Structures are given as structure tokens and as C-alpha cells.
PDB file of C-alpha atoms in Angstrom:
ATOM      1  CA  MET A   1      48.774  55.346 113.058  1.00  0.00           C
ATOM      2  CA  THR A   2      46.619  55.142 114.966  1.00  0.00           C
ATOM      3  CA  THR A   3      46.751  58.089 117.206  1.00  0.00           C
ATOM      4  CA  LEU A   4      46.893  57.240 121.590  1.00  0.00           C
ATOM      5  CA  PRO A   5      45.376  59.597 123.962  1.00  0.00           C
ATOM      6  CA  PHE A   6      48.326  58.597 126.906  1.00  0.00           C
ATOM      7  CA  PRO A   7      45.279  59.678 129.536  1.00  0.00           C
ATOM      8  CA  ILE A   8      46.577  61.091 133.418  1.00  0.00           C
ATOM      9  CA  ALA A   9      46.771  57.600 135.608  1.00  0.00           C
ATOM     10  CA  GLU A  10      43.035  58.221 137.695  1.00  0.00           C
ATOM     11  CA  GLU A  11      44.124  57.230 141.386  1.00  0.00           C
ATOM     12  CA  PRO A  12      43.496  54.223 142.830  1.00  0.00           C
ATOM     13  CA  ASP A  13      40.763  52.517 144.452  1.00  0.00           C
ATOM     14  CA  ALA A  14      41.196  52.006 147.937  1.00  0.00           C
ATOM     15  CA  ALA A  15      41.561  48.537 148.356  1.00  0.00           C
ATOM     16  CA  MET A  16      45.194  48.968 144.864  1.00  0.00           C
ATOM     17  CA  MET A  17      45.694  52.281 147.152  1.00  0.00           C
ATOM     18  CA  GLU A  18      46.613  49.883 150.227  1.00  0.00           C
ATOM     19  CA  ARG A  19      48.128  47.868 148.271  1.00  0.00           C
ATOM     20  CA  GLY A  20      51.044  49.845 147.397  1.00  0.00           C
ATOM     21  CA  ARG A  21      50.933  51.354 150.653  1.00  0.00           C
ATOM     22  CA  LYS A  22      51.834  47.681 152.446  1.00  0.00           C
ATOM     23  CA  LEU A  23      54.001  46.824 149.588  1.00  0.00           C
ATOM     24  CA  PHE A  24      56.195  50.088 149.913  1.00  0.00           C
ATOM     25  CA  ALA A  25      55.418  50.137 153.494  1.00  0.00           C
ATOM     26  CA  GLY A  26      58.338  47.289 154.156  1.00  0.00           C
ATOM     27  CA  GLN A  27      61.699  46.801 154.048  1.00  0.00           C
ATOM     28  CA  THR A  28      64.006  48.534 151.649  1.00  0.00           C
ATOM     29  CA  THR A  29      67.607  48.583 151.175  1.00  0.00           C
ATOM     30  CA  PHE A  30      69.986  49.012 149.431  1.00  0.00           C
ATOM     31  CA  LEU A  31      71.680  45.413 147.638  1.00  0.00           C
ATOM     32  CA  LYS A  32      74.392  46.759 145.335  1.00  0.00           C
ATOM     33  CA  GLY A  33      75.850  48.791 142.672  1.00  0.00           C
ATOM     34  CA  VAL A  34      76.364  47.158 139.399  1.00  0.00           C
ATOM     35  CA  VAL A  35      78.750  47.925 136.621  1.00  0.00           C
ATOM     36  CA  ALA A  36      79.162  44.853 135.163  1.00  0.00           C
ATOM     37  CA  MET A  37      75.823  41.665 133.924  1.00  0.00           C
ATOM     38  CA  SER A  38      77.626  39.969 135.719  1.00  0.00           C
ATOM     39  CA  GLY A  39      77.149  41.448 138.816  1.00  0.00           C
ATOM     40  CA  LEU A  40      73.365  41.571 138.298  1.00  0.00           C
ATOM     41  CA  PRO A  41      71.720  39.935 141.240  1.00  0.00           C
ATOM     42  CA  PRO A  42      69.965  35.751 139.889  1.00  0.00           C
ATOM     43  CA  ALA A  43      66.393  37.320 138.296  1.00  0.00           C
ATOM     44  CA  ASP A  44      64.117  35.696 140.685  1.00  0.00           C
ATOM     45  CA  ARG A  45      61.306  38.025 141.605  1.00  0.00           C
ATOM     46  CA  LEU A  46      59.553  41.209 139.527  1.00  0.00           C
ATOM     47  CA  GLU A  47      61.897  43.948 138.742  1.00  0.00           C
ATOM     48  CA  VAL A  48      60.332  48.074 138.161  1.00  0.00           C
ATOM     49  CA  CYS A  49      63.607  50.900 136.741  1.00  0.00           C
ATOM     50  CA  PHE A  50      63.935  54.117 136.682  1.00  0.00           C
ATOM     51  CA  ALA A  51      65.274  55.402 133.904  1.00  0.00           C
ATOM     52  CA  GLY A  52      65.597  59.522 133.203  1.00  0.00           C
ATOM     53  CA  ARG A  53      68.694  62.330 132.077  1.00  0.00           C
ATOM     54  CA  SER A  54      70.849  63.927 134.775  1.00  0.00           C
ATOM     55  CA  ASN A  55      68.996  66.315 137.270  1.00  0.00           C
ATOM     56  CA  VAL A  56      65.546  64.710 136.422  1.00  0.00           C
ATOM     57  CA  GLY A  57      65.250  64.182 140.398  1.00  0.00           C
ATOM     58  CA  LYS A  58      65.210  60.054 139.852  1.00  0.00           C
ATOM     59  CA  SER A  59      66.633  59.873 143.260  1.00  0.00           C
ATOM     60  CA  SER A  60      63.925  62.853 144.927  1.00  0.00           C
ATOM     61  CA  LEU A  61      61.374  59.407 144.078  1.00  0.00           C
ATOM     62  CA  ILE A  62      62.385  56.375 144.794  1.00  0.00           C
ATOM     63  CA  ASN A  63      62.853  58.288 148.232  1.00  0.00           C
ATOM     64  CA  ALA A  64      59.703  59.775 148.097  1.00  0.00           C
ATOM     65  CA  LEU A  65      57.857  56.464 146.936  1.00  0.00           C
ATOM     66  CA  THR A  66      59.664  54.522 149.532  1.00  0.00           C
ATOM     67  CA  GLY A  67      59.531  56.689 151.819  1.00  0.00           C
ATOM     68  CA  HIS A  68      63.564  56.672 153.005  1.00  0.00           C
ATOM     69  CA  LYS A  69      65.195  61.034 152.513  1.00  0.00           C
ATOM     70  CA  ALA A  70      68.098  58.981 151.930  1.00  0.00           C
ATOM     71  CA  LEU A  71      67.590  55.561 150.379  1.00  0.00           C
ATOM     72  CA  ALA A  72      68.584  56.706 146.523  1.00  0.00           C
ATOM     73  CA  ARG A  73      71.050  59.078 146.874  1.00  0.00           C
ATOM     74  CA  ALA A  74      71.187  62.092 145.135  1.00  0.00           C
ATOM     75  CA  SER A  75      74.251  63.575 143.633  1.00  0.00           C
ATOM     76  CA  ASN A  76      75.466  67.168 143.249  1.00  0.00           C
ATOM     77  CA  THR A  77      76.929  66.648 139.999  1.00  0.00           C
ATOM     78  CA  PRO A  78      74.544  64.980 136.978  1.00  0.00           C
ATOM     79  CA  GLY A  79      75.556  62.206 135.901  1.00  0.00           C
ATOM     80  CA  ARG A  80      78.339  61.140 138.554  1.00  0.00           C
ATOM     81  CA  THR A  81      76.366  57.399 139.252  1.00  0.00           C
ATOM     82  CA  GLN A  82      77.979  55.252 136.485  1.00  0.00           C
ATOM     83  CA  GLU A  83      76.272  51.722 138.224  1.00  0.00           C
ATOM     84  CA  ILE A  84      73.348  50.230 138.088  1.00  0.00           C
ATOM     85  CA  ASN A  85      71.201  50.058 141.594  1.00  0.00           C
ATOM     86  CA  TYR A  86      69.699  48.009 142.671  1.00  0.00           C
ATOM     87  CA  PHE A  87      67.181  47.777 145.937  1.00  0.00           C
ATOM     88  CA  THR A  88      65.169  45.330 147.213  1.00  0.00           C
ATOM     89  CA  LEU A  89      61.432  46.721 148.095  1.00  0.00           C
ATOM     90  CA  ALA A  90      59.637  43.654 150.944  1.00  0.00           C
ATOM     91  CA  ASP A  91      61.211  40.249 149.595  1.00  0.00           C
ATOM     92  CA  SER A  92      58.951  40.342 146.530  1.00  0.00           C
ATOM     93  CA  HIS A  93      61.263  43.633 144.499  1.00  0.00           C
ATOM     94  CA  TYR A  94      63.596  45.251 142.557  1.00  0.00           C
ATOM     95  CA  LEU A  95      63.223  48.177 142.159  1.00  0.00           C
ATOM     96  CA  VAL A  96      66.675  49.708 139.979  1.00  0.00           C
ATOM     97  CA  ASP A  97      67.189  52.404 139.905  1.00  0.00           C
ATOM     98  CA  LEU A  98      69.651  53.258 136.588  1.00  0.00           C
ATOM     99  CA  PRO A  99      72.057  55.683 135.854  1.00  0.00           C
ATOM    100  CA  GLY A 100      71.355  58.863 134.154  1.00  0.00           C
ATOM    101  CA  TYR A 101      71.783  59.725 130.884  1.00  0.00           C
ATOM    102  CA  GLY A 102      72.073  63.539 128.831  1.00  0.00           C
ATOM    103  CA  PHE A 103      75.056  64.697 131.105  1.00  0.00           C
ATOM    104  CA  ALA A 104      77.678  66.886 128.673  1.00  0.00           C
ATOM    105  CA  LYS A 105      80.698  66.628 131.865  1.00  0.00           C
ATOM    106  CA  ALA A 106      81.509  62.231 131.571  1.00  0.00           C
ATOM    107  CA  PRO A 107      83.754  60.611 129.285  1.00  0.00           C
ATOM    108  CA  VAL A 108      83.076  59.864 125.339  1.00  0.00           C
ATOM    109  CA  ALA A 109      84.202  56.217 126.926  1.00  0.00           C
ATOM    110  CA  VAL A 110      82.741  56.839 130.378  1.00  0.00           C
ATOM    111  CA  VAL A 111      78.738  57.193 128.508  1.00  0.00           C
ATOM    112  CA  GLU A 112      79.907  54.669 125.649  1.00  0.00           C
ATOM    113  CA  LYS A 113      80.434  51.965 128.296  1.00  0.00           C
ATOM    114  CA  TRP A 114      77.298  53.725 130.876  1.00  0.00           C
ATOM    115  CA  GLN A 115      75.128  53.108 126.877  1.00  0.00           C
ATOM    116  CA  ASN A 116      75.797  49.402 126.312  1.00  0.00           C
ATOM    117  CA  LEU A 117      75.899  48.274 129.852  1.00  0.00           C
ATOM    118  CA  LEU A 118      72.714  50.201 129.404  1.00  0.00           C
ATOM    119  CA  LYS A 119      71.374  48.265 126.721  1.00  0.00           C
ATOM    120  CA  ALA A 120      73.315  44.502 127.363  1.00  0.00           C
ATOM    121  CA  TYR A 121      70.915  45.055 130.769  1.00  0.00           C
ATOM    122  CA  LEU A 122      67.453  46.322 129.263  1.00  0.00           C
ATOM    123  CA  SER A 123      67.671  43.812 126.925  1.00  0.00           C
ATOM    124  CA  GLY A 124      68.676  41.246 128.678  1.00  0.00           C
ATOM    125  CA  ARG A 125      67.165  41.061 132.107  1.00  0.00           C
ATOM    126  CA  PRO A 126      63.629  39.006 131.856  1.00  0.00           C
ATOM    127  CA  THR A 127      62.204  40.054 135.223  1.00  0.00           C
ATOM    128  CA  LEU A 128      61.988  43.072 134.018  1.00  0.00           C
ATOM    129  CA  ARG A 129      57.741  43.847 134.157  1.00  0.00           C
ATOM    130  CA  ARG A 130      58.428  47.672 132.889  1.00  0.00           C
ATOM    131  CA  ALA A 131      60.527  50.533 132.370  1.00  0.00           C
ATOM    132  CA  PHE A 132      59.624  54.503 134.542  1.00  0.00           C
ATOM    133  CA  VAL A 133      61.278  56.926 132.024  1.00  0.00           C
ATOM    134  CA  LEU A 134      61.024  60.167 134.535  1.00  0.00           C
ATOM    135  CA  ILE A 135      60.982  63.191 132.504  1.00  0.00           C
ATOM    136  CA  ASP A 136      60.699  66.994 134.044  1.00  0.00           C
ATOM    137  CA  ALA A 137      57.643  68.745 133.434  1.00  0.00           C
ATOM    138  CA  ARG A 138      59.292  70.846 133.551  1.00  0.00           C
ATOM    139  CA  HIS A 139      61.178  70.478 130.397  1.00  0.00           C
ATOM    140  CA  GLY A 140      58.879  68.238 128.405  1.00  0.00           C
ATOM    141  CA  VAL A 141      60.830  65.423 126.278  1.00  0.00           C
ATOM    142  CA  LYS A 142      63.527  66.027 124.704  1.00  0.00           C
ATOM    143  CA  ALA A 143      65.883  64.698 122.542  1.00  0.00           C
ATOM    144  CA  VAL A 144      68.150  63.336 125.096  1.00  0.00           C
ATOM    145  CA  ASP A 145      64.753  61.192 126.073  1.00  0.00           C
ATOM    146  CA  LYS A 146      64.428  60.112 122.796  1.00  0.00           C
ATOM    147  CA  GLU A 147      67.525  57.982 122.641  1.00  0.00           C
ATOM    148  CA  ILE A 148      66.403  55.938 125.517  1.00  0.00           C
ATOM    149  CA  LEU A 149      62.758  55.976 124.602  1.00  0.00           C
ATOM    150  CA  THR A 150      63.738  54.224 121.253  1.00  0.00           C
ATOM    151  CA  LEU A 151      66.285  51.629 123.026  1.00  0.00           C
ATOM    152  CA  LEU A 152      63.514  51.045 125.153  1.00  0.00           C
ATOM    153  CA  ASP A 153      60.830  50.248 122.106  1.00  0.00           C
ATOM    154  CA  LYS A 154      63.962  48.333 120.775  1.00  0.00           C
ATOM    155  CA  SER A 155      64.562  45.496 123.602  1.00  0.00           C
ATOM    156  CA  ALA A 156      60.601  45.665 123.828  1.00  0.00           C
ATOM    157  CA  VAL A 157      60.941  46.497 127.832  1.00  0.00           C
ATOM    158  CA  PRO A 158      57.167  48.650 127.812  1.00  0.00           C
ATOM    159  CA  PHE A 159      58.270  51.499 129.570  1.00  0.00           C
ATOM    160  CA  GLN A 160      55.622  53.784 131.476  1.00  0.00           C
ATOM    161  CA  THR A 161      56.083  57.864 131.405  1.00  0.00           C
ATOM    162  CA  VAL A 162      56.202  60.115 134.993  1.00  0.00           C
ATOM    163  CA  LEU A 163      56.010  64.111 134.831  1.00  0.00           C
ATOM    164  CA  THR A 164      58.315  64.577 137.504  1.00  0.00           C
ATOM    165  CA  LYS A 165      58.589  68.846 139.337  1.00  0.00           C
ATOM    166  CA  ALA A 166      54.355  69.125 139.065  1.00  0.00           C
ATOM    167  CA  ASP A 167      54.421  71.601 141.982  1.00  0.00           C
ATOM    168  CA  LYS A 168      57.154  73.461 140.072  1.00  0.00           C
ATOM    169  CA  VAL A 169      55.536  74.704 136.831  1.00  0.00           C
ATOM    170  CA  LYS A 170      51.546  76.040 136.976  1.00  0.00           C
ATOM    171  CA  THR A 171      48.766  74.343 135.819  1.00  0.00           C
ATOM    172  CA  ALA A 172      48.759  75.783 132.187  1.00  0.00           C
ATOM    173  CA  GLU A 173      52.307  75.186 132.556  1.00  0.00           C
ATOM    174  CA  LEU A 174      51.713  71.292 132.407  1.00  0.00           C
ATOM    175  CA  GLU A 175      49.263  71.418 130.468  1.00  0.00           C
ATOM    176  CA  THR A 176      51.109  72.054 127.716  1.00  0.00           C
ATOM    177  CA  VAL A 177      54.294  69.992 127.963  1.00  0.00           C
ATOM    178  CA  ILE A 178      52.099  67.575 129.225  1.00  0.00           C
ATOM    179  CA  GLU A 179      50.530  67.078 125.652  1.00  0.00           C
ATOM    180  CA  GLN A 180      53.956  67.665 124.242  1.00  0.00           C
ATOM    181  CA  VAL A 181      55.408  64.560 125.684  1.00  0.00           C
ATOM    182  CA  ARG A 182      51.654  62.898 124.625  1.00  0.00           C
ATOM    183  CA  ALA A 183      52.567  64.119 121.313  1.00  0.00           C
ATOM    184  CA  SER A 184      56.018  62.677 121.201  1.00  0.00           C
ATOM    185  CA  LEU A 185      55.281  59.308 122.478  1.00  0.00           C
ATOM    186  CA  GLN A 186      52.848  58.458 119.813  1.00  0.00           C
ATOM    187  CA  ALA A 187      56.181  57.452 118.121  1.00  0.00           C
ATOM    188  CA  HIS A 188      57.194  54.563 120.895  1.00  0.00           C
ATOM    189  CA  PRO A 189      55.483  50.779 120.528  1.00  0.00           C
ATOM    190  CA  ALA A 190      56.715  50.819 123.735  1.00  0.00           C
ATOM    191  CA  ALA A 191      54.972  52.769 126.131  1.00  0.00           C
ATOM    192  CA  PHE A 192      52.334  51.994 128.191  1.00  0.00           C
ATOM    193  CA  PRO A 193      49.031  54.478 127.631  1.00  0.00           C
ATOM    194  CA  GLU A 194      48.853  56.718 130.173  1.00  0.00           C
ATOM    195  CA  LEU A 195      50.845  59.111 132.349  1.00  0.00           C
ATOM    196  CA  ILE A 196      51.595  59.541 135.748  1.00  0.00           C
ATOM    197  CA  VAL A 197      52.268  62.668 136.927  1.00  0.00           C
ATOM    198  CA  THR A 198      54.266  63.353 140.090  1.00  0.00           C
ATOM    199  CA  SER A 199      55.806  65.770 143.136  1.00  0.00           C
ATOM    200  CA  SER A 200      58.395  63.855 145.509  1.00  0.00           C
ATOM    201  CA  GLU A 201      58.055  67.653 147.798  1.00  0.00           C
ATOM    202  CA  LYS A 202      54.308  67.296 147.685  1.00  0.00           C
ATOM    203  CA  GLY A 203      53.708  63.613 147.813  1.00  0.00           C
ATOM    204  CA  ASP A 204      51.513  63.899 143.922  1.00  0.00           C
ATOM    205  CA  GLY A 205      51.008  60.503 142.024  1.00  0.00           C
ATOM    206  CA  ILE A 206      53.281  59.340 144.840  1.00  0.00           C
ATOM    207  CA  ALA A 207      50.189  56.505 145.814  1.00  0.00           C
ATOM    208  CA  THR A 208      49.431  56.291 142.347  1.00  0.00           C
ATOM    209  CA  LEU A 209      52.711  54.599 141.183  1.00  0.00           C
ATOM    210  CA  ARG A 210      53.107  53.098 144.075  1.00  0.00           C
ATOM    211  CA  SER A 211      49.884  50.901 143.985  1.00  0.00           C
ATOM    212  CA  THR A 212      51.107  50.904 138.992  1.00  0.00           C
ATOM    213  CA  ILE A 213      53.586  49.103 140.695  1.00  0.00           C
ATOM    214  CA  ALA A 214      51.784  46.931 143.440  1.00  0.00           C
ATOM    215  CA  ALA A 215      49.550  45.631 140.166  1.00  0.00           C
ATOM    216  CA  LEU A 216      52.335  45.064 138.281  1.00  0.00           C
ATOM    217  CA  ALA A 217      52.846  41.416 139.894  1.00  0.00           C
ATOM    218  CA  ASP A 218      49.169  40.306 138.625  1.00  0.00           C
ATOM    219  CA  SER A 219      50.481  40.902 134.737  1.00  0.00           C
TER     220      SER A 219
END
């Protein structure tokens, strides 16, 4: 099996950075929360989704990307968000916040319902261009993350790994986690071969992620 290096994404050039800035400077609004496939909005624009285990900092990242402090609401109870939340970005994109996974307190029937909805969404959304899988830089890839990565492989949805909370770990520890993430991703054919390292609190990697999303319109 060919080993991929999964380098850290380089900071975009000035033109791409400006393109990403302008895209996310447009109005971003909450559209709807979806609990069944029948509730999905029309597949009439480019769509990216964000997946991550509970408490990975998904809401904080979406808020940092869009410049809105409370656009995506962070819950004090991990796993509380039970819907696929749709946000409109300018007039050209959907940002999709998937339910957090890896929660321990949700009833089995609820978890099964979420999983079925997630599988149906990932395999049946033609305008979904890329999934961004958030991995906590303090912990690396856990067993529960591997489940979503395998699901994305089976659904043939290209995904890119985004490390969150990079400001919470020392440089040496971060390097160790990055190597663990790289090793874990070798087994996943749907993985885009580049990592993005972010800190929602410090703003690190936010411009890179914005530009990455803006560039998807070209592919």
C-alpha cells in the first residue's frame, strides 16, 4: 500500500486568501435543522459538511469561519444536537453541521436514528463536495472517529481532516498527534491528502480553511 505523507496545508497565496475572505464575508444565516432526508433543502448549490465527535469544537470552528460568535450554538451537553443543521453561505454554498458523535448518554434508539440519517445523507447528497472531519489535537484519532472515516469511505465522500484546538497543546505533543493522525488516515481511500491545523480561539488555520472551501468551486 502506498504511504501518503498528509502534509499540513500551506497558507494560501494572497489571491486565494482574499477569495476565501470574501466568500465568508458574505451573509451566513441558519436555514433549518433537518431530522429526515425529506427535510433537506434543494440540492442547488455547492455543499460542505463538518463532522466530529462531541466536544471537538465544531461549533466554535464554524463560528470562527463565519465571523459570527453564536451562529452555531455550542451545547454544554455533548451529543445534544440531534439535527443536521444547514447554514447558507452567501448565495452559493451550504455549510452543514452534522450531529456530533461519540456521546455516551444518548439512548440507543436515538443513536441508531442519527446514524441512519447520517448514512443516508452522506450517500445521497449529490452536491456534497467535501466533508471536513474534525479531530481534537489533544487526543488524535480515536476509535469512534474511525467509524465516521469508514462511513465516508463507503459513501465515497472525499473528506479532509481538520485538527482543532491546536493552541491547547505544546508543539512537541502536537507533532506526535499529527503523526498519529497521518498513520490512521493511511487506511482511508476517501481521505484528501492534506491536513489543516486550526485554533478557533487564536484564529490559526481559519484563512486556510476558508480558502480551501472557496477553491472547491473550481473542482
